[in-house]
Amino acid sequence: LRAVRDSFLQFLADNSVTYPVRNLRKDPDNPKLSQIQEGAVNVQFIVDDPSVQVSDVTVNIDVVSTAELTAIDMMRAMWNLLSASAMTPLFDYTVPASPIRQQGNVFWNPEKVRFRPVASDLYFRYSCTLTLSYHIQ
Amino acid sequence: MSRASGLIKKADALLKRFAPPERTLYKRVVSMTGNELIGRTTATYADTLMKPQPYFHRIGRQHIPGGHAHAEDVVTASGRNLLADDYEFLISPNALSLADIQNPAVEIVAKDASGNVEVFRILDPDPIQMSGTDILYIVFARSVKR
């Protein structure tokens, strides 16, 4: 499961040249990681559904900007990326500098990439909830 | 000396008299090295003693609407019963500046003589000002690591 998360995050980060990608998560060593960041693509894994056949993990992808028009550009860039492909190879990133290819891939449905605006007084935010599928080896 | 500077000095003197002595508070700056995106990182901490020591207390259930709405009780990995809650700190700008408060890498750390460490994440700073100068900060912070 860790490899699924890492592979998807690296896929987004490697292909999102303009906007930084962050993983929102609880980490007592680094509490700022649970905070949403403006001008960034905020990725949070929210549901795990393991199975002996095809496992799913649901992820929230939030593009956040102070300005609505910038958020539209960010949302479009993310949509371009996620709708242009439907999978990314699975890697073990235990040593990030030399990831090891694993059997299988991480899949998603490019037809299900939809962003909806979420109201906030502080920033403009588009949110996409996407299900990733993989097979546990 | 401006009136605001004089007030800061007086507030600092009061804090020195009333700061709780059982735990010492530090400003902690967290630095991460490695791949932060996927959590393959090493955290390093730089702790600076806060001078003057802030006054702080646990807010408690009476001040949280609906009772203990977001306080959790938990047994820690070391087997201690613990009530995590929000705390209120009264901090001098000499101990923690506005830039520190706005820095997401800055935390407040409490240490006792037995080596116990508790880490607080800054949630909501509320400045007491005079003529645009911050005299004191009322800082609400959450216990995030024991």
PDB file of C-alpha atoms in Angstrom:
ATOM      1  CA  LEU A   1       0.000   0.000   0.000  1.00  0.00           C
ATOM      2  CA  ARG A   2       2.865   2.352   0.794  1.00  0.00           C
ATOM      3  CA  ALA A   3       4.240   1.708  -2.718  1.00  0.00           C
ATOM      4  CA  VAL A   4       0.848   2.636  -4.213  1.00  0.00           C
ATOM      5  CA  ARG A   5       0.805   5.945  -2.367  1.00  0.00           C
ATOM      6  CA  ASP A   6       4.427   6.707  -3.161  1.00  0.00           C
ATOM      7  CA  SER A   7       4.087   5.779  -6.851  1.00  0.00           C
ATOM      8  CA  PHE A   8       1.017   7.962  -7.363  1.00  0.00           C
ATOM      9  CA  LEU A   9       2.548  10.924  -5.512  1.00  0.00           C
ATOM     10  CA  GLN A  10       5.761  10.644  -7.510  1.00  0.00           C
ATOM     11  CA  PHE A  11       3.767  10.374 -10.746  1.00  0.00           C
ATOM     12  CA  LEU A  12       1.990  13.637  -9.929  1.00  0.00           C
ATOM     13  CA  ALA A  13       5.167  15.387  -8.761  1.00  0.00           C
ATOM     14  CA  ASP A  14       7.270  14.260 -11.731  1.00  0.00           C
ATOM     15  CA  ASN A  15       4.667  15.472 -14.228  1.00  0.00           C
ATOM     16  CA  SER A  16       3.449  18.627 -12.498  1.00  0.00           C
ATOM     17  CA  VAL A  17       6.231  20.973 -13.494  1.00  0.00           C
ATOM     18  CA  THR A  18       4.556  24.257 -12.588  1.00  0.00           C
ATOM     19  CA  TYR A  19       2.852  23.433  -9.306  1.00  0.00           C
ATOM     20  CA  PRO A  20       4.352  21.679  -6.268  1.00  0.00           C
ATOM     21  CA  VAL A  21       2.667  18.501  -5.068  1.00  0.00           C
ATOM     22  CA  ARG A  22       2.198  17.847  -1.342  1.00  0.00           C
ATOM     23  CA  ASN A  23       0.849  14.925   0.604  1.00  0.00           C
ATOM     24  CA  LEU A  24      -1.483  15.998   3.403  1.00  0.00           C
ATOM     25  CA  ARG A  25      -0.874  13.602   6.253  1.00  0.00           C
ATOM     26  CA  LYS A  26      -0.535  13.435  10.018  1.00  0.00           C
ATOM     27  CA  ASP A  27       3.095  13.431  11.038  1.00  0.00           C
ATOM     28  CA  PRO A  28       3.956  14.453  14.607  1.00  0.00           C
ATOM     29  CA  ASP A  29       7.547  15.081  13.480  1.00  0.00           C
ATOM     30  CA  ASN A  30       6.316  17.640  10.972  1.00  0.00           C
ATOM     31  CA  PRO A  31       2.848  19.014  11.862  1.00  0.00           C
ATOM     32  CA  LYS A  32       2.767  21.472   8.940  1.00  0.00           C
ATOM     33  CA  LEU A  33       2.145  18.506   6.612  1.00  0.00           C
ATOM     34  CA  SER A  34      -1.485  18.355   7.723  1.00  0.00           C
ATOM     35  CA  GLN A  35      -2.095  21.942   6.594  1.00  0.00           C
ATOM     36  CA  ILE A  36      -3.433  22.826   3.151  1.00  0.00           C
ATOM     37  CA  GLN A  37      -0.986  24.909   1.138  1.00  0.00           C
ATOM     38  CA  GLU A  38      -1.898  27.611  -1.330  1.00  0.00           C
ATOM     39  CA  GLY A  39      -0.346  27.474  -4.791  1.00  0.00           C
ATOM     40  CA  ALA A  40       0.078  23.723  -4.489  1.00  0.00           C
ATOM     41  CA  VAL A  41      -1.577  20.436  -5.373  1.00  0.00           C
ATOM     42  CA  ASN A  42      -2.634  18.913  -2.044  1.00  0.00           C
ATOM     43  CA  VAL A  43      -3.074  15.146  -2.115  1.00  0.00           C
ATOM     44  CA  GLN A  44      -4.737  13.251   0.726  1.00  0.00           C
ATOM     45  CA  PHE A  45      -5.465   9.533   0.846  1.00  0.00           C
ATOM     46  CA  ILE A  46      -8.835   9.086   2.508  1.00  0.00           C
ATOM     47  CA  VAL A  47     -10.170   5.532   2.028  1.00  0.00           C
ATOM     48  CA  ASP A  48      -8.411   2.167   1.757  1.00  0.00           C
ATOM     49  CA  ASP A  49     -10.363  -0.786   0.386  1.00  0.00           C
ATOM     50  CA  PRO A  50      -8.041  -3.794   0.206  1.00  0.00           C
ATOM     51  CA  SER A  51      -9.143  -6.959  -1.585  1.00  0.00           C
ATOM     52  CA  VAL A  52      -7.630 -10.260  -2.652  1.00  0.00           C
ATOM     53  CA  GLN A  53      -8.585  -9.333  -6.206  1.00  0.00           C
ATOM     54  CA  VAL A  54      -8.469  -5.625  -7.009  1.00  0.00           C
ATOM     55  CA  SER A  55      -7.807  -3.205  -4.155  1.00  0.00           C
ATOM     56  CA  ASP A  56      -8.901   0.407  -4.160  1.00  0.00           C
ATOM     57  CA  VAL A  57      -7.620   3.528  -2.472  1.00  0.00           C
ATOM     58  CA  THR A  58      -9.524   6.789  -2.681  1.00  0.00           C
ATOM     59  CA  VAL A  59      -7.605  10.012  -2.908  1.00  0.00           C
ATOM     60  CA  ASN A  60      -8.565  13.676  -2.696  1.00  0.00           C
ATOM     61  CA  ILE A  61      -6.640  15.962  -5.033  1.00  0.00           C
ATOM     62  CA  ASP A  62      -7.111  19.612  -4.083  1.00  0.00           C
ATOM     63  CA  VAL A  63      -5.676  22.434  -6.167  1.00  0.00           C
ATOM     64  CA  VAL A  64      -5.591  25.579  -4.062  1.00  0.00           C
ATOM     65  CA  SER A  65      -4.808  29.157  -4.973  1.00  0.00           C
ATOM     66  CA  THR A  66      -5.521  32.602  -3.595  1.00  0.00           C
ATOM     67  CA  ALA A  67      -7.035  33.533  -6.978  1.00  0.00           C
ATOM     68  CA  GLU A  68      -9.851  31.678  -8.708  1.00  0.00           C
ATOM     69  CA  LEU A  69      -8.375  32.176 -12.187  1.00  0.00           C
ATOM     70  CA  THR A  70      -5.023  30.680 -11.126  1.00  0.00           C
ATOM     71  CA  ALA A  71      -6.865  27.754  -9.550  1.00  0.00           C
ATOM     72  CA  ILE A  72      -8.594  27.170 -12.894  1.00  0.00           C
ATOM     73  CA  ASP A  73      -5.189  26.937 -14.621  1.00  0.00           C
ATOM     74  CA  MET A  74      -3.949  24.527 -11.936  1.00  0.00           C
ATOM     75  CA  MET A  75      -7.094  22.432 -12.183  1.00  0.00           C
ATOM     76  CA  ARG A  76      -6.756  22.266 -15.974  1.00  0.00           C
ATOM     77  CA  ALA A  77      -3.107  21.157 -15.706  1.00  0.00           C
ATOM     78  CA  MET A  78      -4.083  18.375 -13.294  1.00  0.00           C
ATOM     79  CA  TRP A  79      -6.974  17.317 -15.509  1.00  0.00           C
ATOM     80  CA  ASN A  80      -4.652  17.207 -18.535  1.00  0.00           C
ATOM     81  CA  LEU A  81      -2.268  14.961 -16.635  1.00  0.00           C
ATOM     82  CA  LEU A  82      -4.819  12.580 -15.152  1.00  0.00           C
ATOM     83  CA  SER A  83      -6.963  12.292 -18.265  1.00  0.00           C
ATOM     84  CA  ALA A  84      -4.004  11.722 -20.625  1.00  0.00           C
ATOM     85  CA  SER A  85      -3.143   8.418 -18.981  1.00  0.00           C
ATOM     86  CA  ALA A  86      -4.882   5.793 -16.890  1.00  0.00           C
ATOM     87  CA  MET A  87      -2.027   4.217 -14.970  1.00  0.00           C
ATOM     88  CA  THR A  88       1.437   4.618 -13.536  1.00  0.00           C
ATOM     89  CA  PRO A  89       3.938   1.836 -12.808  1.00  0.00           C
ATOM     90  CA  LEU A  90       4.269   0.595  -9.254  1.00  0.00           C
ATOM     91  CA  PHE A  91       7.627   1.296  -7.615  1.00  0.00           C
ATOM     92  CA  ASP A  92       9.108   0.641  -4.192  1.00  0.00           C
ATOM     93  CA  TYR A  93      10.517   3.989  -3.004  1.00  0.00           C
ATOM     94  CA  THR A  94      12.160   2.732   0.185  1.00  0.00           C
ATOM     95  CA  VAL A  95      15.331   4.275  -1.212  1.00  0.00           C
ATOM     96  CA  PRO A  96      13.910   7.277  -3.099  1.00  0.00           C
ATOM     97  CA  ALA A  97      17.043   7.802  -5.196  1.00  0.00           C
ATOM     98  CA  SER A  98      16.805   4.302  -6.655  1.00  0.00           C
ATOM     99  CA  PRO A  99      13.184   3.109  -6.792  1.00  0.00           C
ATOM    100  CA  ILE A 100      12.649  -0.590  -7.515  1.00  0.00           C
ATOM    101  CA  ARG A 101      10.024  -1.573 -10.063  1.00  0.00           C
ATOM    102  CA  GLN A 102       7.294  -3.800  -8.622  1.00  0.00           C
ATOM    103  CA  GLN A 103       4.904  -6.126 -10.403  1.00  0.00           C
ATOM    104  CA  GLY A 104       1.713  -4.320 -11.423  1.00  0.00           C
ATOM    105  CA  ASN A 105       0.513  -0.782 -11.889  1.00  0.00           C
ATOM    106  CA  VAL A 106      -1.734   1.802 -10.261  1.00  0.00           C
ATOM    107  CA  PHE A 107      -4.852   2.475 -12.330  1.00  0.00           C
ATOM    108  CA  TRP A 108      -7.562   5.110 -12.357  1.00  0.00           C
ATOM    109  CA  ASN A 109     -10.464   5.952 -14.639  1.00  0.00           C
ATOM    110  CA  PRO A 110      -9.576   9.083 -16.665  1.00  0.00           C
ATOM    111  CA  GLU A 111     -13.290   9.612 -17.326  1.00  0.00           C
ATOM    112  CA  LYS A 112     -13.867  10.134 -13.597  1.00  0.00           C
ATOM    113  CA  VAL A 113     -11.500  13.077 -13.160  1.00  0.00           C
ATOM    114  CA  ARG A 114     -13.902  15.802 -12.046  1.00  0.00           C
ATOM    115  CA  PHE A 115     -13.110  18.891 -10.030  1.00  0.00           C
ATOM    116  CA  ARG A 116     -15.663  20.749  -7.950  1.00  0.00           C
ATOM    117  CA  PRO A 117     -15.112  24.092  -6.236  1.00  0.00           C
ATOM    118  CA  VAL A 118     -15.024  24.171  -2.438  1.00  0.00           C
ATOM    119  CA  ALA A 119     -15.927  27.482  -0.830  1.00  0.00           C
ATOM    120  CA  SER A 120     -13.444  29.181   1.476  1.00  0.00           C
ATOM    121  CA  ASP A 121     -12.840  32.743   2.616  1.00  0.00           C
ATOM    122  CA  LEU A 122      -9.075  32.224   2.470  1.00  0.00           C
ATOM    123  CA  TYR A 123      -8.470  30.670  -0.931  1.00  0.00           C
ATOM    124  CA  PHE A 124     -10.064  29.149  -4.015  1.00  0.00           C
ATOM    125  CA  ARG A 125     -10.039  25.383  -4.100  1.00  0.00           C
ATOM    126  CA  TYR A 126     -10.938  22.737  -6.637  1.00  0.00           C
ATOM    127  CA  SER A 127     -11.331  19.239  -5.269  1.00  0.00           C
ATOM    128  CA  CYS A 128     -11.202  15.941  -7.151  1.00  0.00           C
ATOM    129  CA  THR A 129     -11.994  12.605  -5.510  1.00  0.00           C
ATOM    130  CA  LEU A 130     -10.447   9.760  -7.473  1.00  0.00           C
ATOM    131  CA  THR A 131     -10.297   6.007  -6.901  1.00  0.00           C
ATOM    132  CA  LEU A 132      -6.994   4.271  -7.586  1.00  0.00           C
ATOM    133  CA  SER A 133      -6.948   0.518  -8.211  1.00  0.00           C
ATOM    134  CA  TYR A 134      -4.114  -1.963  -7.823  1.00  0.00           C
ATOM    135  CA  HIS A 135      -3.501  -5.623  -7.193  1.00  0.00           C
ATOM    136  CA  ILE A 136      -1.731  -6.802  -4.053  1.00  0.00           C
ATOM    137  CA  GLN A 137       1.070  -9.177  -5.091  1.00  0.00           C
TER     138      GLN A 137
ATOM    139  CA  MET B   1      11.310  54.097  25.290  1.00  0.00           C
ATOM    140  CA  SER B   2       7.837  54.062  23.766  1.00  0.00           C
ATOM    141  CA  ARG B   3       4.827  53.190  25.896  1.00  0.00           C
ATOM    142  CA  ALA B   4       4.457  49.917  23.975  1.00  0.00           C
ATOM    143  CA  SER B   5       8.075  48.953  24.715  1.00  0.00           C
ATOM    144  CA  GLY B   6       7.531  49.787  28.380  1.00  0.00           C
ATOM    145  CA  LEU B   7       4.438  47.591  28.467  1.00  0.00           C
ATOM    146  CA  ILE B   8       6.332  44.689  26.888  1.00  0.00           C
ATOM    147  CA  LYS B   9       8.982  45.046  29.593  1.00  0.00           C
ATOM    148  CA  LYS B  10       6.351  45.061  32.342  1.00  0.00           C
ATOM    149  CA  ALA B  11       4.576  42.050  30.829  1.00  0.00           C
ATOM    150  CA  ASP B  12       7.898  40.181  30.582  1.00  0.00           C
ATOM    151  CA  ALA B  13       8.564  40.876  34.278  1.00  0.00           C
ATOM    152  CA  LEU B  14       5.111  39.536  35.199  1.00  0.00           C
ATOM    153  CA  LEU B  15       5.647  36.431  33.069  1.00  0.00           C
ATOM    154  CA  LYS B  16       8.899  35.765  34.890  1.00  0.00           C
ATOM    155  CA  ARG B  17       7.008  35.847  38.211  1.00  0.00           C
ATOM    156  CA  PHE B  18       4.096  33.638  37.184  1.00  0.00           C
ATOM    157  CA  ALA B  19       5.492  31.229  34.578  1.00  0.00           C
ATOM    158  CA  PRO B  20       4.902  27.650  35.719  1.00  0.00           C
ATOM    159  CA  PRO B  21       8.245  26.198  36.825  1.00  0.00           C
ATOM    160  CA  GLU B  22       7.556  22.469  36.416  1.00  0.00           C
ATOM    161  CA  ARG B  23       8.089  22.469  32.656  1.00  0.00           C
ATOM    162  CA  THR B  24      10.421  24.567  30.546  1.00  0.00           C
ATOM    163  CA  LEU B  25       9.231  25.848  27.191  1.00  0.00           C
ATOM    164  CA  TYR B  26      11.307  25.987  24.035  1.00  0.00           C
ATOM    165  CA  LYS B  27      10.770  27.282  20.527  1.00  0.00           C
ATOM    166  CA  ARG B  28      11.416  24.404  18.147  1.00  0.00           C
ATOM    167  CA  VAL B  29      12.239  24.821  14.459  1.00  0.00           C
ATOM    168  CA  VAL B  30      11.761  21.624  12.455  1.00  0.00           C
ATOM    169  CA  SER B  31      13.930  20.950   9.399  1.00  0.00           C
ATOM    170  CA  MET B  32      13.327  18.013   7.103  1.00  0.00           C
ATOM    171  CA  THR B  33      15.899  16.402   4.848  1.00  0.00           C
ATOM    172  CA  GLY B  34      15.105  13.760   2.261  1.00  0.00           C
ATOM    173  CA  ASN B  35      11.975  13.222   0.172  1.00  0.00           C
ATOM    174  CA  GLU B  36       9.241  15.033   2.093  1.00  0.00           C
ATOM    175  CA  LEU B  37       6.569  14.179  -0.486  1.00  0.00           C
ATOM    176  CA  ILE B  38       6.623  10.456   0.299  1.00  0.00           C
ATOM    177  CA  GLY B  39       7.800  10.762   3.896  1.00  0.00           C
ATOM    178  CA  ARG B  40      11.288   9.329   3.427  1.00  0.00           C
ATOM    179  CA  THR B  41      12.759  12.037   5.580  1.00  0.00           C
ATOM    180  CA  THR B  42      14.822  12.745   8.636  1.00  0.00           C
ATOM    181  CA  ALA B  43      13.651  15.481  10.997  1.00  0.00           C
ATOM    182  CA  THR B  44      16.135  17.661  12.813  1.00  0.00           C
ATOM    183  CA  TYR B  45      15.157  20.028  15.617  1.00  0.00           C
ATOM    184  CA  ALA B  46      16.648  23.288  16.804  1.00  0.00           C
ATOM    185  CA  ASP B  47      15.303  24.140  20.280  1.00  0.00           C
ATOM    186  CA  THR B  48      15.719  27.643  21.678  1.00  0.00           C
ATOM    187  CA  LEU B  49      14.829  28.424  25.303  1.00  0.00           C
ATOM    188  CA  MET B  50      11.965  30.925  25.405  1.00  0.00           C
ATOM    189  CA  LYS B  51      12.836  34.074  27.370  1.00  0.00           C
ATOM    190  CA  PRO B  52      10.832  35.049  29.283  1.00  0.00           C
ATOM    191  CA  GLN B  53       9.107  31.728  29.883  1.00  0.00           C
ATOM    192  CA  PRO B  54       5.464  31.903  28.790  1.00  0.00           C
ATOM    193  CA  TYR B  55       2.568  31.337  31.148  1.00  0.00           C
ATOM    194  CA  PHE B  56       0.374  28.468  29.965  1.00  0.00           C
ATOM    195  CA  HIS B  57      -2.530  26.326  31.046  1.00  0.00           C
ATOM    196  CA  ARG B  58      -4.770  23.654  29.634  1.00  0.00           C
ATOM    197  CA  ILE B  59      -8.009  25.178  28.405  1.00  0.00           C
ATOM    198  CA  GLY B  60     -10.132  22.335  29.733  1.00  0.00           C
ATOM    199  CA  ARG B  61     -13.692  21.236  29.143  1.00  0.00           C
ATOM    200  CA  GLN B  62     -15.416  24.309  30.533  1.00  0.00           C
ATOM    201  CA  HIS B  63     -14.115  26.460  27.721  1.00  0.00           C
ATOM    202  CA  ILE B  64     -14.851  24.138  24.827  1.00  0.00           C
ATOM    203  CA  PRO B  65     -18.432  24.456  23.547  1.00  0.00           C
ATOM    204  CA  GLY B  66     -20.303  21.201  24.080  1.00  0.00           C
ATOM    205  CA  GLY B  67     -17.832  19.913  26.615  1.00  0.00           C
ATOM    206  CA  HIS B  68     -14.817  17.955  25.497  1.00  0.00           C
ATOM    207  CA  ALA B  69     -15.615  18.280  21.820  1.00  0.00           C
ATOM    208  CA  HIS B  70     -12.189  17.581  20.460  1.00  0.00           C
ATOM    209  CA  ALA B  71     -10.106  16.395  23.373  1.00  0.00           C
ATOM    210  CA  GLU B  72      -9.114  12.768  23.161  1.00  0.00           C
ATOM    211  CA  ASP B  73      -7.995  10.456  25.890  1.00  0.00           C
ATOM    212  CA  VAL B  74      -5.422   7.927  24.879  1.00  0.00           C
ATOM    213  CA  VAL B  75      -2.966   5.517  26.429  1.00  0.00           C
ATOM    214  CA  THR B  76       0.438   6.341  25.022  1.00  0.00           C
ATOM    215  CA  ALA B  77       2.831   3.754  23.591  1.00  0.00           C
ATOM    216  CA  SER B  78       4.751   3.940  26.867  1.00  0.00           C
ATOM    217  CA  GLY B  79       1.597   3.054  28.828  1.00  0.00           C
ATOM    218  CA  ARG B  80       0.727   6.442  30.292  1.00  0.00           C
ATOM    219  CA  ASN B  81      -2.849   7.673  30.390  1.00  0.00           C
ATOM    220  CA  LEU B  82      -2.990  11.002  28.653  1.00  0.00           C
ATOM    221  CA  LEU B  83      -5.592  13.675  27.956  1.00  0.00           C
ATOM    222  CA  ALA B  84      -4.640  15.560  24.847  1.00  0.00           C
ATOM    223  CA  ASP B  85      -6.205  18.961  24.706  1.00  0.00           C
ATOM    224  CA  ASP B  86      -5.756  22.527  23.573  1.00  0.00           C
ATOM    225  CA  TYR B  87      -3.582  24.845  25.633  1.00  0.00           C
ATOM    226  CA  GLU B  88      -3.489  28.599  26.021  1.00  0.00           C
ATOM    227  CA  PHE B  89      -0.089  30.280  26.188  1.00  0.00           C
ATOM    228  CA  LEU B  90       0.661  33.866  27.139  1.00  0.00           C
ATOM    229  CA  ILE B  91       3.854  34.644  25.249  1.00  0.00           C
ATOM    230  CA  SER B  92       6.062  37.700  25.001  1.00  0.00           C
ATOM    231  CA  PRO B  93       7.083  38.818  21.493  1.00  0.00           C
ATOM    232  CA  ASN B  94      10.640  38.608  22.838  1.00  0.00           C
ATOM    233  CA  ALA B  95      10.177  34.849  23.283  1.00  0.00           C
ATOM    234  CA  LEU B  96       8.235  34.152  20.091  1.00  0.00           C
ATOM    235  CA  SER B  97       8.050  36.693  17.290  1.00  0.00           C
ATOM    236  CA  LEU B  98       5.231  37.161  14.811  1.00  0.00           C
ATOM    237  CA  ALA B  99       7.498  35.658  12.122  1.00  0.00           C
ATOM    238  CA  ASP B 100       7.941  32.582  14.335  1.00  0.00           C
ATOM    239  CA  ILE B 101       4.195  32.263  14.833  1.00  0.00           C
ATOM    240  CA  GLN B 102       3.633  32.487  11.071  1.00  0.00           C
ATOM    241  CA  ASN B 103       6.339  29.929  10.331  1.00  0.00           C
ATOM    242  CA  PRO B 104       4.694  26.487   9.948  1.00  0.00           C
ATOM    243  CA  ALA B 105       8.007  24.834  10.897  1.00  0.00           C
ATOM    244  CA  VAL B 106       7.886  26.399  14.380  1.00  0.00           C
ATOM    245  CA  GLU B 107       6.414  24.502  17.326  1.00  0.00           C
ATOM    246  CA  ILE B 108       6.314  24.983  21.080  1.00  0.00           C
ATOM    247  CA  VAL B 109       7.975  22.274  23.135  1.00  0.00           C
ATOM    248  CA  ALA B 110       7.626  21.620  26.871  1.00  0.00           C
ATOM    249  CA  LYS B 111      10.322  19.627  28.660  1.00  0.00           C
ATOM    250  CA  ASP B 112      10.431  18.495  32.283  1.00  0.00           C
ATOM    251  CA  ALA B 113      13.299  17.414  34.520  1.00  0.00           C
ATOM    252  CA  SER B 114      12.532  13.717  33.882  1.00  0.00           C
ATOM    253  CA  GLY B 115      13.154  14.098  30.170  1.00  0.00           C
ATOM    254  CA  ASN B 116       9.499  14.049  29.125  1.00  0.00           C
ATOM    255  CA  VAL B 117       8.801  16.147  26.043  1.00  0.00           C
ATOM    256  CA  GLU B 118       5.462  17.422  24.772  1.00  0.00           C
ATOM    257  CA  VAL B 119       5.100  19.163  21.413  1.00  0.00           C
ATOM    258  CA  PHE B 120       2.428  21.761  20.691  1.00  0.00           C
ATOM    259  CA  ARG B 121       1.284  22.906  17.275  1.00  0.00           C
ATOM    260  CA  ILE B 122       0.346  26.590  17.078  1.00  0.00           C
ATOM    261  CA  LEU B 123      -3.292  26.967  16.059  1.00  0.00           C
ATOM    262  CA  ASP B 124      -4.478  30.485  16.724  1.00  0.00           C
ATOM    263  CA  PRO B 125      -2.354  33.455  17.785  1.00  0.00           C
ATOM    264  CA  ASP B 126      -4.235  36.435  19.180  1.00  0.00           C
ATOM    265  CA  PRO B 127      -2.090  39.547  19.671  1.00  0.00           C
ATOM    266  CA  ILE B 128      -2.674  42.151  22.375  1.00  0.00           C
ATOM    267  CA  GLN B 129      -1.588  45.375  20.742  1.00  0.00           C
ATOM    268  CA  MET B 130      -0.905  48.980  21.556  1.00  0.00           C
ATOM    269  CA  SER B 131      -0.594  51.505  18.752  1.00  0.00           C
ATOM    270  CA  GLY B 132       0.079  48.691  16.311  1.00  0.00           C
ATOM    271  CA  THR B 133       2.804  47.077  18.414  1.00  0.00           C
ATOM    272  CA  ASP B 134       2.298  43.540  19.708  1.00  0.00           C
ATOM    273  CA  ILE B 135       2.623  43.545  23.517  1.00  0.00           C
ATOM    274  CA  LEU B 136       1.733  39.906  24.157  1.00  0.00           C
ATOM    275  CA  TYR B 137       0.446  36.950  22.204  1.00  0.00           C
ATOM    276  CA  ILE B 138      -2.355  34.754  23.450  1.00  0.00           C
ATOM    277  CA  VAL B 139      -1.490  31.595  21.553  1.00  0.00           C
ATOM    278  CA  PHE B 140      -3.798  28.600  21.396  1.00  0.00           C
ATOM    279  CA  ALA B 141      -1.878  25.440  20.638  1.00  0.00           C
ATOM    280  CA  ARG B 142      -2.644  21.745  20.427  1.00  0.00           C
ATOM    281  CA  SER B 143      -0.690  18.930  21.972  1.00  0.00           C
ATOM    282  CA  VAL B 144       0.467  16.805  19.007  1.00  0.00           C
ATOM    283  CA  LYS B 145       3.264  14.631  20.349  1.00  0.00           C
ATOM    284  CA  ARG B 146       4.122  13.297  23.800  1.00  0.00           C
TER     285      ARG B 146
END
